[in-house]
Coordinates of C-alpha atoms in Angstrom, one line a residue:
X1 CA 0.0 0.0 0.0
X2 CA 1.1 3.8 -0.8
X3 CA 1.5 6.0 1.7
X4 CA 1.7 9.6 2.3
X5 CA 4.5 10.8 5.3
X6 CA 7.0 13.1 6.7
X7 CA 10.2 11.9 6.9
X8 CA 12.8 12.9 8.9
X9 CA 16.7 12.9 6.9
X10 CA 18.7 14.7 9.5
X11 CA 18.2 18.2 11.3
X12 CA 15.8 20.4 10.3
X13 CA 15.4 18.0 6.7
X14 CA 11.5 17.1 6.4
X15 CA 10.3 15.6 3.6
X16 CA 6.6 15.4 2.6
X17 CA 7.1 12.2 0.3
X18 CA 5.0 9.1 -1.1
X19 CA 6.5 5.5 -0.8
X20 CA 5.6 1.7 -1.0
X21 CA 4.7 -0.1 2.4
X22 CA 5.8 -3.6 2.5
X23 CA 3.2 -5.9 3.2
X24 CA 2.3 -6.6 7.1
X25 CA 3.7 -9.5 9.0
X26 CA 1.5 -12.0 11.1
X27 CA 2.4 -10.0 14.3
X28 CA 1.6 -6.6 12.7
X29 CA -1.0 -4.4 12.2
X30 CA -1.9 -1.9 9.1
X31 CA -3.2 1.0 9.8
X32 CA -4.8 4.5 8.9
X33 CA -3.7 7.3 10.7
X34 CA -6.4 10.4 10.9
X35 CA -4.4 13.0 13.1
X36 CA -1.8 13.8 14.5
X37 CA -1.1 16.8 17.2
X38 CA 2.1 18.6 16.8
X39 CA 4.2 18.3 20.1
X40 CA 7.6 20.6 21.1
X41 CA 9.1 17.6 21.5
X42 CA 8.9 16.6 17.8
X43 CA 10.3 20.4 17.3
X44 CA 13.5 19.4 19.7
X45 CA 14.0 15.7 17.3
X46 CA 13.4 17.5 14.3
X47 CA 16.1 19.9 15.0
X48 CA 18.9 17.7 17.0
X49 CA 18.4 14.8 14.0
X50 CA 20.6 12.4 14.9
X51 CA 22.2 14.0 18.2
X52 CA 18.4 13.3 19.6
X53 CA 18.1 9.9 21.7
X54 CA 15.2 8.9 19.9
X55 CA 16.4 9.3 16.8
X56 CA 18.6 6.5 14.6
X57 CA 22.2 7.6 14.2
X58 CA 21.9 6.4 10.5
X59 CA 18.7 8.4 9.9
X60 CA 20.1 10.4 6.8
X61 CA 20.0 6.6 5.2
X62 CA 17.3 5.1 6.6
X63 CA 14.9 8.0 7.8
X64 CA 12.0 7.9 10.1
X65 CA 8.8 9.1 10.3
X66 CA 7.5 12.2 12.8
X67 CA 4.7 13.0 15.0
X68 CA 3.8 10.7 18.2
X69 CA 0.4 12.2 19.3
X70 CA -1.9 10.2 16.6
X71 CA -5.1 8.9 16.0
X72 CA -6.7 6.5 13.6
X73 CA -8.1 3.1 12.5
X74 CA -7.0 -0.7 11.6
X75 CA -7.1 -1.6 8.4
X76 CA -5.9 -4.7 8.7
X77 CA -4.8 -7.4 11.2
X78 CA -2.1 -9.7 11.0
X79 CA -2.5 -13.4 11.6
X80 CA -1.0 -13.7 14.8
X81 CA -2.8 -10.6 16.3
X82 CA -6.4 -11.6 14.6
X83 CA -8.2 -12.6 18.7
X84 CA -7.0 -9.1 20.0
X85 CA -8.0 -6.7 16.8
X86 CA -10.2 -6.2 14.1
X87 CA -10.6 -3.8 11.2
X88 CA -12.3 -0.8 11.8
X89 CA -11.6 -0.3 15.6
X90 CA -10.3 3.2 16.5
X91 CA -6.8 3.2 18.4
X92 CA -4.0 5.2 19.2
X93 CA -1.2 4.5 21.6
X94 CA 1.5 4.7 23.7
X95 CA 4.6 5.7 21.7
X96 CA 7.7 5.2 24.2
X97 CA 8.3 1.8 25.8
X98 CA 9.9 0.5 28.4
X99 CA 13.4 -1.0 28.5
X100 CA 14.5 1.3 24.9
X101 CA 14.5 5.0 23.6
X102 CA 12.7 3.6 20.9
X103 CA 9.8 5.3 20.3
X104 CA 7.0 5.9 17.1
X105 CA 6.9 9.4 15.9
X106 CA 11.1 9.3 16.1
X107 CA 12.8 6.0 15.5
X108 CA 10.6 3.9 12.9
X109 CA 10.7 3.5 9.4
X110 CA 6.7 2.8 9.0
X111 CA 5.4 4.6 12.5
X112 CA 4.4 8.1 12.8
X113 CA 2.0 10.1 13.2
X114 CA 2.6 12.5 10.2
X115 CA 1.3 9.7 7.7
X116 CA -2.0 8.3 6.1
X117 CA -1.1 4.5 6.5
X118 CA 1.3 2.9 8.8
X119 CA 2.7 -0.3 10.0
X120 CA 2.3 -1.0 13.9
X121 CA 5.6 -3.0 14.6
X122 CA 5.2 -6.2 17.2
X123 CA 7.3 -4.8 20.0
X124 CA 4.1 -2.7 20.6
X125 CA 2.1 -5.7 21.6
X126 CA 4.5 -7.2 24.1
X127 CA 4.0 -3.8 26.3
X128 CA -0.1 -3.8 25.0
X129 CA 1.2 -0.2 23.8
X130 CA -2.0 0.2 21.3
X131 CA -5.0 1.1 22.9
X132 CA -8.3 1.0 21.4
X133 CA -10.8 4.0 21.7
X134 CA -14.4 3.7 21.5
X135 CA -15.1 7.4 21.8
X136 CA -16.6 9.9 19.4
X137 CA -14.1 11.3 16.4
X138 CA -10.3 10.7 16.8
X139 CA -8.5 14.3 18.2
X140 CA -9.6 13.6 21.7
X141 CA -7.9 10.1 21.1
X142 CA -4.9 12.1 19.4
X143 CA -4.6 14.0 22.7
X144 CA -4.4 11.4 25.1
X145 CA -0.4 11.2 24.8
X146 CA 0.2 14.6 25.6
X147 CA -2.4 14.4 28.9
X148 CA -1.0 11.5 29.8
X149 CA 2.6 13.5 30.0
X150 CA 1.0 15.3 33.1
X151 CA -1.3 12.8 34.5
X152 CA 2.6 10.9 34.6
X153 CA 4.2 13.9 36.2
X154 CA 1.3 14.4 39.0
X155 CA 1.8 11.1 39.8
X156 CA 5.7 10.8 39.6
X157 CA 6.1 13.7 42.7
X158 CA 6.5 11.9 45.8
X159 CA 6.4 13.0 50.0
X160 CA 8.1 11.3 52.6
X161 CA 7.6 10.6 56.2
X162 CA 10.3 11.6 58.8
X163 CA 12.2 8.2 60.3
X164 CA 10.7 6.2 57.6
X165 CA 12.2 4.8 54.3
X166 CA 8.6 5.2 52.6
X167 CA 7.7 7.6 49.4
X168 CA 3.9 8.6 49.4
X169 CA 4.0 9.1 45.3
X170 CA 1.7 11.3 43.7
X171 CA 0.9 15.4 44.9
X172 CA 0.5 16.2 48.4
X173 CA -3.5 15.6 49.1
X174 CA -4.9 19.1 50.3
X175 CA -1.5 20.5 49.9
X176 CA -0.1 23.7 48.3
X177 CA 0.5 23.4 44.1
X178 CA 2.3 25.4 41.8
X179 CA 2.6 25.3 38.2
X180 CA 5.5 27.6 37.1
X181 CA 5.0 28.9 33.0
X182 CA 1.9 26.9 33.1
X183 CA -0.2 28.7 30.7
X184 CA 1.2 27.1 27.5
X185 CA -1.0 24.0 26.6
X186 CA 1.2 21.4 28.0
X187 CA 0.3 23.8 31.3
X188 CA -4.0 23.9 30.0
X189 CA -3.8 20.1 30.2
X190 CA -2.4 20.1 33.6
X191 CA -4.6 22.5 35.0
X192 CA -7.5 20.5 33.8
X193 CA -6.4 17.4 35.0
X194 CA -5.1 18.8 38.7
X195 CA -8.9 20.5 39.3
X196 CA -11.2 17.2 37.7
X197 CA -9.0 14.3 39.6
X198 CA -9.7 12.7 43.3
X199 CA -6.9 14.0 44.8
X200 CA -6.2 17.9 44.9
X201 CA -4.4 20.7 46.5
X202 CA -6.4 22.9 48.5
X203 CA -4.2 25.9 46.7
X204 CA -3.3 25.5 43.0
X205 CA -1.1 29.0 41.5
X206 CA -0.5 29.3 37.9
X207 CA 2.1 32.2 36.7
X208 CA 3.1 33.5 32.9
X209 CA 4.4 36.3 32.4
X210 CA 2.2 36.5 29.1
X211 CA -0.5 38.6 30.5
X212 CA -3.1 37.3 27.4
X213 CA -2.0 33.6 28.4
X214 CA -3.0 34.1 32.2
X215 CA -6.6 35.9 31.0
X216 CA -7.1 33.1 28.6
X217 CA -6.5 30.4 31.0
X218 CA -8.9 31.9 33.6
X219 CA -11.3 32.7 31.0
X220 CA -11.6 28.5 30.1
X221 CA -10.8 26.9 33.6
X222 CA -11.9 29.9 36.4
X223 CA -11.0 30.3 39.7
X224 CA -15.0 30.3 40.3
X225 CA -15.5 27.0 38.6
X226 CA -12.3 25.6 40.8
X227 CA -14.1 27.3 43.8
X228 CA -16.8 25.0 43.7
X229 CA -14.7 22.1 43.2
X230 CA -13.1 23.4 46.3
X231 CA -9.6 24.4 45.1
X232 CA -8.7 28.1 45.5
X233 CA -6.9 28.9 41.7
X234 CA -4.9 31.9 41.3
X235 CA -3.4 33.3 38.6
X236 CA -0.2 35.2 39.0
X237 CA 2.0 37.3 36.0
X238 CA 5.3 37.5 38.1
X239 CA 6.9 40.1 35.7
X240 CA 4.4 42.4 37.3
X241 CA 5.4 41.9 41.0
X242 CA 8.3 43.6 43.0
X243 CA 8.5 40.5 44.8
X244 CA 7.0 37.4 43.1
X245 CA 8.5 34.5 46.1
X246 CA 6.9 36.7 48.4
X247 CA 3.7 37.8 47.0
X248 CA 3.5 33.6 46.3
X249 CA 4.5 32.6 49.7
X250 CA 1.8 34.6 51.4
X251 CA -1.2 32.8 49.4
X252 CA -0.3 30.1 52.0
X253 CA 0.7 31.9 54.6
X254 CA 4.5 31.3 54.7
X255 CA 3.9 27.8 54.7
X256 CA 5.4 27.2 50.9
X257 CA 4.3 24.8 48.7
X258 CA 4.4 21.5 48.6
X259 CA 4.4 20.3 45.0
X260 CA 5.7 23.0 42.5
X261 CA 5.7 22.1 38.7
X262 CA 8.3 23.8 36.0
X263 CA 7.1 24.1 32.9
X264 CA 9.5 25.9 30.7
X265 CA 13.4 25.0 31.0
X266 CA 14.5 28.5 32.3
X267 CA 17.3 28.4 35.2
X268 CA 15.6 31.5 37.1
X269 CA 12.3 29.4 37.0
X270 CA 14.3 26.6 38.5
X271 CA 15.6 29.1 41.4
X272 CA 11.8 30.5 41.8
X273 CA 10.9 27.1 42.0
X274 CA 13.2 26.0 45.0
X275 CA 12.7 28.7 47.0
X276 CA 8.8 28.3 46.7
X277 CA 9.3 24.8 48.5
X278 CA 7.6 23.4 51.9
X279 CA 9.2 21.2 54.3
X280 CA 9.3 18.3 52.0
X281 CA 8.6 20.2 48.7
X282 CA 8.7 18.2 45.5
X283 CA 10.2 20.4 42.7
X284 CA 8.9 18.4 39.5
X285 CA 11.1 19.8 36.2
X286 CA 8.6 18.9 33.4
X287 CA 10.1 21.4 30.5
X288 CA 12.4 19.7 28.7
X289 CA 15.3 21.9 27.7
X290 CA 17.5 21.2 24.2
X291 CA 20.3 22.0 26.0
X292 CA 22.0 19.3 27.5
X293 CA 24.7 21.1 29.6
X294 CA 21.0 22.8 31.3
X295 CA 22.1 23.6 34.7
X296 CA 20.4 25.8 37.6
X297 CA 21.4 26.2 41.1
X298 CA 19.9 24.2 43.8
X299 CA 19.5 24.9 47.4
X300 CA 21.1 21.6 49.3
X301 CA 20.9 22.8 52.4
X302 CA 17.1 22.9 52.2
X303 CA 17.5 19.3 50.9
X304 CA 19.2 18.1 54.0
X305 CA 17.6 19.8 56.6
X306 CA 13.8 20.6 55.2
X307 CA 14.0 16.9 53.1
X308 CA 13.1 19.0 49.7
X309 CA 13.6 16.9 46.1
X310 CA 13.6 17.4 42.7
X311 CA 11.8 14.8 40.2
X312 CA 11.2 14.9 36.9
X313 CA 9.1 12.7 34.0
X314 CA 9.8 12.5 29.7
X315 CA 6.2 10.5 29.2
X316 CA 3.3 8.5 30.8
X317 CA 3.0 4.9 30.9
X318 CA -0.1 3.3 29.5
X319 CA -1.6 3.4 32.5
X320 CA -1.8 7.0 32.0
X321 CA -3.0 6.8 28.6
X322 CA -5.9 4.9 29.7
X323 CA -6.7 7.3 32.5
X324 CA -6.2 10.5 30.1
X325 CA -8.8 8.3 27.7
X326 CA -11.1 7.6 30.3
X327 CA -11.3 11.0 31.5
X328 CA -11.9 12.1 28.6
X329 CA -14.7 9.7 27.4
X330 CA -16.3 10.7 31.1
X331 CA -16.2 14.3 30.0
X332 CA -14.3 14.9 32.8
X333 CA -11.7 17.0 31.4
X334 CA -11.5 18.6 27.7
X335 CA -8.8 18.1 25.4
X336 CA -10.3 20.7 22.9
X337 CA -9.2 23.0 25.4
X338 CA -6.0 22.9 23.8
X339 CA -6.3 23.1 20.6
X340 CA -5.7 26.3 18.7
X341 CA -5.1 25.5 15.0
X342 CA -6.2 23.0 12.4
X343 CA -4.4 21.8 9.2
X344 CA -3.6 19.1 6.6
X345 CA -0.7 16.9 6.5
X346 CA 0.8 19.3 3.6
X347 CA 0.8 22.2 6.6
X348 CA 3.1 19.2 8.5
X349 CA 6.6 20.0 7.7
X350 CA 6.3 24.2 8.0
X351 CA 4.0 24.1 11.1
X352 CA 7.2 21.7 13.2
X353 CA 10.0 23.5 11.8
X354 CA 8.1 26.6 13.2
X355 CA 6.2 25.5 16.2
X356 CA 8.0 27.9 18.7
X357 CA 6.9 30.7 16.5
X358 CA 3.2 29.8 16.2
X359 CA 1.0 31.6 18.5
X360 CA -1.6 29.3 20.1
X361 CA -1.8 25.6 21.7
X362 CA -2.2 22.4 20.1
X363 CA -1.7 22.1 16.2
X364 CA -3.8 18.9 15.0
X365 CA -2.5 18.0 11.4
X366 CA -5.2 15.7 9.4
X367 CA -3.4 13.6 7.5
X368 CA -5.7 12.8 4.5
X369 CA -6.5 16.4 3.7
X370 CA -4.4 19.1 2.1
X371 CA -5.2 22.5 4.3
X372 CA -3.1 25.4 5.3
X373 CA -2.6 25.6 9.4
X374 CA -5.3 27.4 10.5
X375 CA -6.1 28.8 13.9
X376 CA -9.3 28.5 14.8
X377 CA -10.3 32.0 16.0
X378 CA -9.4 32.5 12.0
X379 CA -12.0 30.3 10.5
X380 CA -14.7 33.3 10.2
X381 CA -11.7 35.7 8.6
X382 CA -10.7 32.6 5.9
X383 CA -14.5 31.8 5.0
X384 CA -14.3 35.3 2.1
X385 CA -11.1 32.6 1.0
X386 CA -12.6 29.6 1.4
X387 CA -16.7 28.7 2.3
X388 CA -15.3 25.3 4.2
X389 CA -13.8 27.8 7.1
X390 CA -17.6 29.6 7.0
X391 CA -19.4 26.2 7.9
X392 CA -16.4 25.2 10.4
X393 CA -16.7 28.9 12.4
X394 CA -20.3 27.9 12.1
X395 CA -20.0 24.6 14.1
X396 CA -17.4 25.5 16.3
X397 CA -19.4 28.7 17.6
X398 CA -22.6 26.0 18.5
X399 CA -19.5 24.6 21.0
X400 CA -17.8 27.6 22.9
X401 CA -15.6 28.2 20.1
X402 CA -14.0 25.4 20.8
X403 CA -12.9 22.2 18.4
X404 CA -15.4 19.5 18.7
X405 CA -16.1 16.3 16.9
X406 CA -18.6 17.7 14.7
X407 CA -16.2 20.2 13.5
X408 CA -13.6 17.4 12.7
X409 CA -16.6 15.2 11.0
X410 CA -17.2 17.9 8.5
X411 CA -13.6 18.8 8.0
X412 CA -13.0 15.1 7.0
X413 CA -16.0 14.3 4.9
X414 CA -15.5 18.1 2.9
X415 CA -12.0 19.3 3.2
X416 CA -9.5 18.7 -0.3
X417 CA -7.6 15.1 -0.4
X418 CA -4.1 15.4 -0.4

């Protein structure tokens, strides 16, 4: 079967290209792939190449294909997998696995999500890394990797009990929280997911210092709605403080926090971070920085004498996957929360190369169709251009401006093949 992909060659060297898939073992499956969402962590393999982990060193020879955050349906189902899958289930998956760096979207040949058919290798089935979904559409499928990131990380933090050898894992229940840079959508997702689980802090500040960012986040997940769900939410723009440790400290009344998240790789972040920390603070580094000499200073006498620790997570396990699912299916969080911008597989190669520079959240590439990135508060501007953006601001107003399965229905059954 032909497919359509983006193939990585080397640093910064995408290639939109059509090739030959060879036909799928017994322990394999065939597969359509719908959509994928754009992730910064593409961005960083795109433009290390081969200096990435994930990455083949012989990629310029043998290159792989891109995007880990996918969607989409079995086509057809090898021999030895025929009791567990049919054609025509929905899936999508967990792309890292345990025990290798190896992960789809970065080190496979015939895996990605930035293609309209792929192969599903069998190391996948060993780990029971493809999940199937039985929800509506496919994006809030798509989406599930990138919640289950920070459904990983909330769990990953840890406490400890003095004169015991025991680590309670997961945030401090009715504790003090802090998400650092959290208003990116990485930081939407965690939000979500910190005010909808069972266990919560009592005190949950998010800072930017994007004012818009801060007013957008507040305007989708309020402090009123985490009121009533008994979590006091603030959101704080440190640039505009004298004194941001300070002005952060007395929301709990000197006590510090507890569990305080990093979400962008900045070493004054880092600092903020540590002196933020309770007795017993967990400092939990979830940006992932490109530089690998990243350093930032530390206070150790704080970890000796007021037990505070660092932690920090890459990815979820499946187990978070099916949680981020579940959640989802429950309507218990909203993954089109965090996505700004819509486009076709043809929009692939320019909207990763660029991601840093796109204003917005979440980019969801639909692999079948060809379609400039679009951001969604655009649709009603592009319909003069193009009458398919008309109907799609039409639908997505009838949902808080938000994308929504019927949105993605119509964009599928009306938008141009590739």
């Amino acid at each position: 079967m032909k497919t359509n992909a983006i193939r990585l060659y080397g640093a910064n060297d995408l290639r939109l290209e059509n090739f030959e898939l060879p036909p799928i073992k017994a322990d394999e499956l065939l597969v359509k792939i719908v959509t994928d969402s754009a992730c910064m962590s593409t961005y960083k393999a795109v433009t290390q190449g081969a200096k990435h982990k994930r990455v083949p060193n012989n990629v310029a020879e043998n290159p792989v294909i891109v995007g880990h955050e996918f969607c989409g349906e079995i086509i057809e189902v090898g021999a030895k997998l025929a009791g567990k899958f049919k054609a025509g289930q929905k899936f999508t998956m967990q792309p890292g696995m345990k025990g290798t760096m190896d992960a789809a979207g970065y080190s496979f040949p015939h895996l990605g999500g930035n293609m309209t058919y792929g192969i599903i290798p069998a190391c996948y089935f060993a780990q029971n890394g493809v999940l199937l979904y039985e929800g509506a559409g496919y994006f809030n499928a798509s989406l599930a990797e990138p919640l289950s990131c920070v459904i990983g990380a909330t769990k990953a933090n840890y406490h400890t009990r003095q004169g015991e050898y025991v680590h309670d894992m997961d945030i401090k229940n009715g504790g003090n929280m802090a998400i650092l840079g959290g208003c990116g959508p990485m930081g939407f997702a965690h939000i979500d997911y910190i005010l909808h689980r069972e266990r919560t802090p009592k005190v949950l500040i998010v800072t930017d210092i994007k004012q818009d960012n801060l007013d957008a986040a507040a305007a989708a997940l309020s402090p009123k709605m985490a009121e009533k769900l008994g979590i006091k939410l603030v959101y704080f723009n440190p640039s505009a403080s004298q004194n941001a440790v300070e002005e952060m400290m007395a929301l709990t009344g000197g006590h510090g926090y507890d569990d305080v998240f990093v979400f962008y790789p900045v070493a004054a972040l880092v600092e903020q971070a540590d002196a933020m920390l309770a007795y017993d603070g967990c400092l939990n580094f979830f940006a992932g920085p490109q530089d690998t000499g990243f350093t930032a200073p530390f206070n150790f006498y704080n970890v000796h004498y007021n037990a505070t620790h660092v932690v920090g997570t890459n990815a979820g396990n499946i187990d978070d996957m099916k949680d981020a699912l579940a959640m989802a299916a429950a309507g218990k969080i909203n993954p089109a929360l965090l996505v700004s911008h819509i486009g076709g597989l043809d929009a692939a190669s320019e909207t990763i190369l660029n991601l840093p520079n796109i204003a917005g959240f979440k980019k969801l590439i639909y692999n079948e169709i060809s379609l400039p990135l679009t951001a969604i508060k655009d649709f009603e501007k592009m319909s003069a251009q193009n009458p398919l953006f008309g109907t799609l601001a039409e639908i997505c107003a009838r949902h808080n401006d938000l994308w929504n399965v019927e949105a993605e229905t119509y964009l599928l059954n009306n938008a141009p093949r590739l």
